[in-house]
Amino acid sequence: VVTLGTAAFAQITDPDFPASPVTVDYIDGYFLVNDAGSQSFYYSTDGTTWDALDFASAESKPDEAVALFVDHRDLLLFGVNTVESWYSSGNLNTPFQRREGAIMECGLAAPFSVAKLDNSFVWLGKNDRGQGIVWRANGYTPERISTHAVEFAIQNYTTISDAIAYSYQMEGHEFYVLTFPSAGATWVYDASTKKW
């Protein structure tokens, strides 16, 4: 944990901190982290103190929580086959509740491939039918933005789970940059022209 006012770093030593944290985010006064190999995410009000009972789990279609991501005050819990949307309820006993009807049935192929883009978010997808499609959320509906040619290339990489992504703006265009370190390849999507 870094304290911004002093730029001091402190290691999290609480024994209740998840054993295999993957991604971290922040919403409404809570630090959030998912634990690899589980379907759960954990929350803390200060980031250094954790309680093993302060967690919630994917339950609509339980699968491993690959990553979490906050967008538009929704906590998105990315699983292998699904994405569940959660919201901050304001209830001290159960501060996060699953948003009913907000389940996307395409999961996440690479934990660090999620990025904000053009008032939404984009990710490299996976589900029980395959993987390697790039999706963009339209509300709680995934929309395919990759082309068959891009998907063919991605699906032929030996490893795609190491993909990383970020986005940026330039001259009125927003770009999603998806890099595959093992394959030595990078793809860039322009949200304005809808072209790769």
PDB file of C-alpha atoms in Angstrom:
ATOM      1  CA  VAL A   1       0.000   0.000   0.000  1.00  0.00           C
ATOM      2  CA  VAL A   2       1.316   3.469  -0.842  1.00  0.00           C
ATOM      3  CA  THR A   3       0.241   6.564   1.109  1.00  0.00           C
ATOM      4  CA  LEU A   4      -0.003   9.317  -1.492  1.00  0.00           C
ATOM      5  CA  GLY A   5       0.581  12.183   0.952  1.00  0.00           C
ATOM      6  CA  THR A   6       3.959  10.831   2.050  1.00  0.00           C
ATOM      7  CA  ALA A   7       4.810   8.520  -0.879  1.00  0.00           C
ATOM      8  CA  ALA A   8       5.563   5.847   1.739  1.00  0.00           C
ATOM      9  CA  PHE A   9       5.166   2.183   0.825  1.00  0.00           C
ATOM     10  CA  ALA A  10       3.958  -0.444   3.316  1.00  0.00           C
ATOM     11  CA  GLN A  11       3.799  -4.169   2.707  1.00  0.00           C
ATOM     12  CA  ILE A  12       0.479  -5.847   3.485  1.00  0.00           C
ATOM     13  CA  THR A  13       1.277  -8.287   6.288  1.00  0.00           C
ATOM     14  CA  ASP A  14      -2.223  -9.132   7.516  1.00  0.00           C
ATOM     15  CA  PRO A  15      -2.543 -12.972   7.526  1.00  0.00           C
ATOM     16  CA  ASP A  16      -6.128 -12.636   6.225  1.00  0.00           C
ATOM     17  CA  PHE A  17      -4.955 -10.925   3.038  1.00  0.00           C
ATOM     18  CA  PRO A  18      -5.711 -13.301   0.108  1.00  0.00           C
ATOM     19  CA  ALA A  19      -2.882 -15.754  -0.510  1.00  0.00           C
ATOM     20  CA  SER A  20      -2.836 -15.303  -4.306  1.00  0.00           C
ATOM     21  CA  PRO A  21      -4.031 -11.793  -5.199  1.00  0.00           C
ATOM     22  CA  VAL A  22      -4.378 -11.067  -8.910  1.00  0.00           C
ATOM     23  CA  THR A  23      -6.002  -7.683  -9.525  1.00  0.00           C
ATOM     24  CA  VAL A  24      -6.886  -4.802  -7.233  1.00  0.00           C
ATOM     25  CA  ASP A  25      -9.257  -1.865  -7.589  1.00  0.00           C
ATOM     26  CA  TYR A  26     -11.041   0.688  -5.409  1.00  0.00           C
ATOM     27  CA  ILE A  27     -14.667   1.820  -5.053  1.00  0.00           C
ATOM     28  CA  ASP A  28     -16.616   3.799  -2.439  1.00  0.00           C
ATOM     29  CA  GLY A  29     -13.967   3.555   0.268  1.00  0.00           C
ATOM     30  CA  TYR A  30     -13.130  -0.122  -0.293  1.00  0.00           C
ATOM     31  CA  PHE A  31     -10.017  -1.761  -1.643  1.00  0.00           C
ATOM     32  CA  LEU A  32     -10.962  -4.868  -3.644  1.00  0.00           C
ATOM     33  CA  VAL A  33      -8.853  -7.865  -4.628  1.00  0.00           C
ATOM     34  CA  ASN A  34      -9.606 -11.223  -6.221  1.00  0.00           C
ATOM     35  CA  ASP A  35      -7.846 -14.415  -5.156  1.00  0.00           C
ATOM     36  CA  ALA A  36      -6.483 -16.755  -7.858  1.00  0.00           C
ATOM     37  CA  GLY A  37      -8.069 -20.184  -7.968  1.00  0.00           C
ATOM     38  CA  SER A  38     -11.233 -19.096  -6.159  1.00  0.00           C
ATOM     39  CA  GLN A  39     -14.527 -17.542  -7.207  1.00  0.00           C
ATOM     40  CA  SER A  40     -14.210 -14.845  -4.515  1.00  0.00           C
ATOM     41  CA  PHE A  41     -13.201 -11.231  -4.096  1.00  0.00           C
ATOM     42  CA  TYR A  42     -12.218  -9.621  -0.788  1.00  0.00           C
ATOM     43  CA  TYR A  43     -12.616  -6.043   0.463  1.00  0.00           C
ATOM     44  CA  SER A  44     -10.910  -3.782   2.987  1.00  0.00           C
ATOM     45  CA  THR A  45     -11.517  -0.182   4.041  1.00  0.00           C
ATOM     46  CA  ASP A  46      -7.844   0.739   4.380  1.00  0.00           C
ATOM     47  CA  GLY A  47      -5.958  -1.782   2.240  1.00  0.00           C
ATOM     48  CA  THR A  48      -3.724  -2.948   5.092  1.00  0.00           C
ATOM     49  CA  THR A  49      -6.273  -4.581   7.404  1.00  0.00           C
ATOM     50  CA  TRP A  50      -8.186  -7.563   6.000  1.00  0.00           C
ATOM     51  CA  ASP A  51     -10.800  -9.877   7.488  1.00  0.00           C
ATOM     52  CA  ALA A  52     -11.178 -13.377   6.027  1.00  0.00           C
ATOM     53  CA  LEU A  53     -14.970 -12.993   6.377  1.00  0.00           C
ATOM     54  CA  ASP A  54     -15.116  -9.816   4.260  1.00  0.00           C
ATOM     55  CA  PHE A  55     -15.634 -11.425   0.865  1.00  0.00           C
ATOM     56  CA  ALA A  56     -18.248 -12.246  -1.743  1.00  0.00           C
ATOM     57  CA  SER A  57     -18.326 -14.893  -4.476  1.00  0.00           C
ATOM     58  CA  ALA A  58     -19.529 -15.367  -8.018  1.00  0.00           C
ATOM     59  CA  GLU A  59     -22.680 -17.420  -7.702  1.00  0.00           C
ATOM     60  CA  SER A  60     -24.888 -16.887 -10.748  1.00  0.00           C
ATOM     61  CA  LYS A  61     -22.714 -19.291 -12.771  1.00  0.00           C
ATOM     62  CA  PRO A  62     -19.823 -20.034 -10.441  1.00  0.00           C
ATOM     63  CA  ASP A  63     -16.420 -20.059 -12.037  1.00  0.00           C
ATOM     64  CA  GLU A  64     -12.943 -18.897 -11.065  1.00  0.00           C
ATOM     65  CA  ALA A  65     -12.622 -15.134 -10.545  1.00  0.00           C
ATOM     66  CA  VAL A  66      -9.829 -14.294 -12.992  1.00  0.00           C
ATOM     67  CA  ALA A  67      -9.869 -10.520 -12.383  1.00  0.00           C
ATOM     68  CA  LEU A  68     -11.954  -7.655 -11.075  1.00  0.00           C
ATOM     69  CA  PHE A  69     -12.410  -4.201 -12.556  1.00  0.00           C
ATOM     70  CA  VAL A  70     -14.387  -1.098 -11.552  1.00  0.00           C
ATOM     71  CA  ASP A  71     -16.273   0.840 -14.239  1.00  0.00           C
ATOM     72  CA  HIS A  72     -19.088   3.372 -13.778  1.00  0.00           C
ATOM     73  CA  ARG A  73     -19.253   2.468 -10.075  1.00  0.00           C
ATOM     74  CA  ASP A  74     -19.913  -1.180 -10.946  1.00  0.00           C
ATOM     75  CA  LEU A  75     -17.563  -3.865  -9.689  1.00  0.00           C
ATOM     76  CA  LEU A  76     -17.104  -6.323 -12.541  1.00  0.00           C
ATOM     77  CA  LEU A  77     -16.035  -9.782 -11.460  1.00  0.00           C
ATOM     78  CA  PHE A  78     -14.501 -11.507 -14.482  1.00  0.00           C
ATOM     79  CA  GLY A  79     -14.662 -15.270 -14.416  1.00  0.00           C
ATOM     80  CA  VAL A  80     -13.386 -17.853 -16.849  1.00  0.00           C
ATOM     81  CA  ASN A  81     -16.815 -18.072 -18.529  1.00  0.00           C
ATOM     82  CA  THR A  82     -18.830 -15.117 -17.209  1.00  0.00           C
ATOM     83  CA  VAL A  83     -18.698 -11.510 -16.053  1.00  0.00           C
ATOM     84  CA  GLU A  84     -20.855 -10.599 -13.040  1.00  0.00           C
ATOM     85  CA  SER A  85     -21.704  -7.021 -12.169  1.00  0.00           C
ATOM     86  CA  TRP A  86     -21.813  -5.999  -8.495  1.00  0.00           C
ATOM     87  CA  TYR A  87     -22.672  -2.666  -6.868  1.00  0.00           C
ATOM     88  CA  SER A  88     -21.801  -0.932  -3.639  1.00  0.00           C
ATOM     89  CA  SER A  89     -24.943  -1.356  -1.503  1.00  0.00           C
ATOM     90  CA  GLY A  90     -24.078   0.956   1.392  1.00  0.00           C
ATOM     91  CA  ASN A  91     -24.876  -1.888   3.822  1.00  0.00           C
ATOM     92  CA  LEU A  92     -22.024  -2.309   6.319  1.00  0.00           C
ATOM     93  CA  ASN A  93     -22.647  -6.062   6.706  1.00  0.00           C
ATOM     94  CA  THR A  94     -22.860  -6.825   2.991  1.00  0.00           C
ATOM     95  CA  PRO A  95     -21.333  -3.824   1.221  1.00  0.00           C
ATOM     96  CA  PHE A  96     -21.454  -5.457  -2.224  1.00  0.00           C
ATOM     97  CA  GLN A  97     -24.482  -7.000  -3.907  1.00  0.00           C
ATOM     98  CA  ARG A  98     -24.732  -8.749  -7.250  1.00  0.00           C
ATOM     99  CA  ARG A  99     -26.701  -6.724  -9.804  1.00  0.00           C
ATOM    100  CA  GLU A 100     -29.573  -8.972 -10.913  1.00  0.00           C
ATOM    101  CA  GLY A 101     -29.787  -9.572 -14.652  1.00  0.00           C
ATOM    102  CA  ALA A 102     -26.313  -8.142 -15.263  1.00  0.00           C
ATOM    103  CA  ILE A 103     -24.421 -11.310 -16.153  1.00  0.00           C
ATOM    104  CA  MET A 104     -22.418 -11.514 -19.366  1.00  0.00           C
ATOM    105  CA  GLU A 105     -21.818 -15.037 -20.619  1.00  0.00           C
ATOM    106  CA  CYS A 106     -18.302 -14.558 -21.899  1.00  0.00           C
ATOM    107  CA  GLY A 107     -15.403 -14.559 -19.505  1.00  0.00           C
ATOM    108  CA  LEU A 108     -11.806 -13.422 -19.495  1.00  0.00           C
ATOM    109  CA  ALA A 109      -8.861 -15.072 -21.267  1.00  0.00           C
ATOM    110  CA  ALA A 110      -6.147 -12.830 -19.764  1.00  0.00           C
ATOM    111  CA  PRO A 111      -6.458 -11.053 -16.375  1.00  0.00           C
ATOM    112  CA  PHE A 112      -4.659  -7.919 -17.544  1.00  0.00           C
ATOM    113  CA  SER A 113      -6.479  -7.476 -20.864  1.00  0.00           C
ATOM    114  CA  VAL A 114      -9.311  -5.329 -19.455  1.00  0.00           C
ATOM    115  CA  ALA A 115      -9.173  -1.593 -20.176  1.00  0.00           C
ATOM    116  CA  LYS A 116     -11.556   1.347 -20.223  1.00  0.00           C
ATOM    117  CA  LEU A 117     -12.417   2.544 -23.716  1.00  0.00           C
ATOM    118  CA  ASP A 118     -14.791   5.223 -24.991  1.00  0.00           C
ATOM    119  CA  ASN A 119     -17.096   5.304 -21.926  1.00  0.00           C
ATOM    120  CA  SER A 120     -17.096   1.511 -21.670  1.00  0.00           C
ATOM    121  CA  PHE A 121     -14.559  -1.293 -21.244  1.00  0.00           C
ATOM    122  CA  VAL A 122     -12.964  -3.922 -23.463  1.00  0.00           C
ATOM    123  CA  TRP A 123     -11.447  -7.359 -22.772  1.00  0.00           C
ATOM    124  CA  LEU A 124     -10.011 -10.456 -24.390  1.00  0.00           C
ATOM    125  CA  GLY A 125     -12.710 -13.058 -24.020  1.00  0.00           C
ATOM    126  CA  LYS A 126     -13.045 -16.709 -23.222  1.00  0.00           C
ATOM    127  CA  ASN A 127     -15.911 -19.091 -22.477  1.00  0.00           C
ATOM    128  CA  ASP A 128     -16.716 -22.787 -22.629  1.00  0.00           C
ATOM    129  CA  ARG A 129     -16.993 -22.597 -26.445  1.00  0.00           C
ATOM    130  CA  GLY A 130     -13.611 -20.998 -27.157  1.00  0.00           C
ATOM    131  CA  GLN A 131     -11.380 -17.990 -26.656  1.00  0.00           C
ATOM    132  CA  GLY A 132      -9.651 -15.150 -28.447  1.00  0.00           C
ATOM    133  CA  ILE A 133     -12.518 -12.785 -29.244  1.00  0.00           C
ATOM    134  CA  VAL A 134     -12.216  -9.145 -28.128  1.00  0.00           C
ATOM    135  CA  TRP A 135     -15.417  -7.865 -26.509  1.00  0.00           C
ATOM    136  CA  ARG A 136     -16.706  -4.413 -25.595  1.00  0.00           C
ATOM    137  CA  ALA A 137     -19.459  -3.922 -23.048  1.00  0.00           C
ATOM    138  CA  ASN A 138     -22.621  -2.200 -24.248  1.00  0.00           C
ATOM    139  CA  GLY A 139     -24.339  -1.848 -20.900  1.00  0.00           C
ATOM    140  CA  TYR A 140     -24.471  -5.450 -19.714  1.00  0.00           C
ATOM    141  CA  THR A 141     -24.286  -6.948 -23.193  1.00  0.00           C
ATOM    142  CA  PRO A 142     -20.951  -7.938 -24.733  1.00  0.00           C
ATOM    143  CA  GLU A 143     -20.382  -6.809 -28.318  1.00  0.00           C
ATOM    144  CA  ARG A 144     -17.714  -8.392 -30.466  1.00  0.00           C
ATOM    145  CA  ILE A 145     -15.220  -5.823 -31.805  1.00  0.00           C
ATOM    146  CA  SER A 146     -12.518  -8.135 -33.148  1.00  0.00           C
ATOM    147  CA  THR A 147     -12.598  -9.255 -36.763  1.00  0.00           C
ATOM    148  CA  HIS A 148     -12.238 -12.804 -38.036  1.00  0.00           C
ATOM    149  CA  ALA A 149      -8.695 -12.002 -39.194  1.00  0.00           C
ATOM    150  CA  VAL A 150      -7.680 -10.628 -35.764  1.00  0.00           C
ATOM    151  CA  GLU A 151      -9.287 -13.621 -34.030  1.00  0.00           C
ATOM    152  CA  PHE A 152      -7.531 -16.070 -36.346  1.00  0.00           C
ATOM    153  CA  ALA A 153      -4.173 -14.520 -35.478  1.00  0.00           C
ATOM    154  CA  ILE A 154      -4.886 -14.423 -31.717  1.00  0.00           C
ATOM    155  CA  GLN A 155      -6.202 -17.978 -31.604  1.00  0.00           C
ATOM    156  CA  ASN A 156      -3.022 -19.217 -33.275  1.00  0.00           C
ATOM    157  CA  TYR A 157      -0.733 -17.766 -30.613  1.00  0.00           C
ATOM    158  CA  THR A 158       0.647 -20.468 -28.322  1.00  0.00           C
ATOM    159  CA  THR A 159      -0.234 -18.412 -25.226  1.00  0.00           C
ATOM    160  CA  ILE A 160      -2.856 -15.674 -24.887  1.00  0.00           C
ATOM    161  CA  SER A 161      -3.329 -15.696 -21.100  1.00  0.00           C
ATOM    162  CA  ASP A 162      -0.353 -13.315 -20.712  1.00  0.00           C
ATOM    163  CA  ALA A 163      -1.986 -10.553 -22.800  1.00  0.00           C
ATOM    164  CA  ILE A 164      -1.910  -7.047 -21.340  1.00  0.00           C
ATOM    165  CA  ALA A 165      -3.903  -4.020 -22.434  1.00  0.00           C
ATOM    166  CA  TYR A 166      -4.232  -0.300 -21.943  1.00  0.00           C
ATOM    167  CA  SER A 167      -6.059   2.524 -23.673  1.00  0.00           C
ATOM    168  CA  TYR A 168      -5.255   6.109 -24.595  1.00  0.00           C
ATOM    169  CA  GLN A 169      -6.637   9.103 -26.508  1.00  0.00           C
ATOM    170  CA  MET A 170      -5.000  10.961 -29.367  1.00  0.00           C
ATOM    171  CA  GLU A 171      -6.462  13.598 -31.701  1.00  0.00           C
ATOM    172  CA  GLY A 172     -10.042  12.706 -30.777  1.00  0.00           C
ATOM    173  CA  HIS A 173      -9.530   8.966 -31.177  1.00  0.00           C
ATOM    174  CA  GLU A 174      -9.535   6.411 -28.365  1.00  0.00           C
ATOM    175  CA  PHE A 175      -7.342   3.359 -28.771  1.00  0.00           C
ATOM    176  CA  TYR A 176      -7.279  -0.053 -27.100  1.00  0.00           C
ATOM    177  CA  VAL A 177      -3.813  -1.607 -27.207  1.00  0.00           C
ATOM    178  CA  LEU A 178      -3.589  -5.382 -26.699  1.00  0.00           C
ATOM    179  CA  THR A 179      -0.109  -6.898 -26.397  1.00  0.00           C
ATOM    180  CA  PHE A 180       0.814 -10.595 -26.393  1.00  0.00           C
ATOM    181  CA  PRO A 181       4.328 -10.792 -24.862  1.00  0.00           C
ATOM    182  CA  SER A 182       4.841 -14.503 -25.602  1.00  0.00           C
ATOM    183  CA  ALA A 183       3.809 -14.068 -29.224  1.00  0.00           C
ATOM    184  CA  GLY A 184       5.687 -10.782 -29.691  1.00  0.00           C
ATOM    185  CA  ALA A 185       2.536  -9.207 -31.154  1.00  0.00           C
ATOM    186  CA  THR A 186       0.453  -6.096 -30.491  1.00  0.00           C
ATOM    187  CA  TRP A 187      -2.976  -5.188 -31.872  1.00  0.00           C
ATOM    188  CA  VAL A 188      -4.489  -1.685 -31.672  1.00  0.00           C
ATOM    189  CA  TYR A 189      -8.209  -0.915 -32.019  1.00  0.00           C
ATOM    190  CA  ASP A 190      -9.491   2.579 -32.877  1.00  0.00           C
ATOM    191  CA  ALA A 191     -12.898   3.095 -31.225  1.00  0.00           C
ATOM    192  CA  SER A 192     -13.694   6.019 -33.560  1.00  0.00           C
ATOM    193  CA  THR A 193     -13.169   4.194 -36.846  1.00  0.00           C
ATOM    194  CA  LYS A 194     -13.914   0.737 -35.400  1.00  0.00           C
ATOM    195  CA  LYS A 195     -10.836  -0.613 -37.193  1.00  0.00           C
ATOM    196  CA  TRP A 196      -7.763  -2.561 -36.058  1.00  0.00           C
TER     197      TRP A 196
END
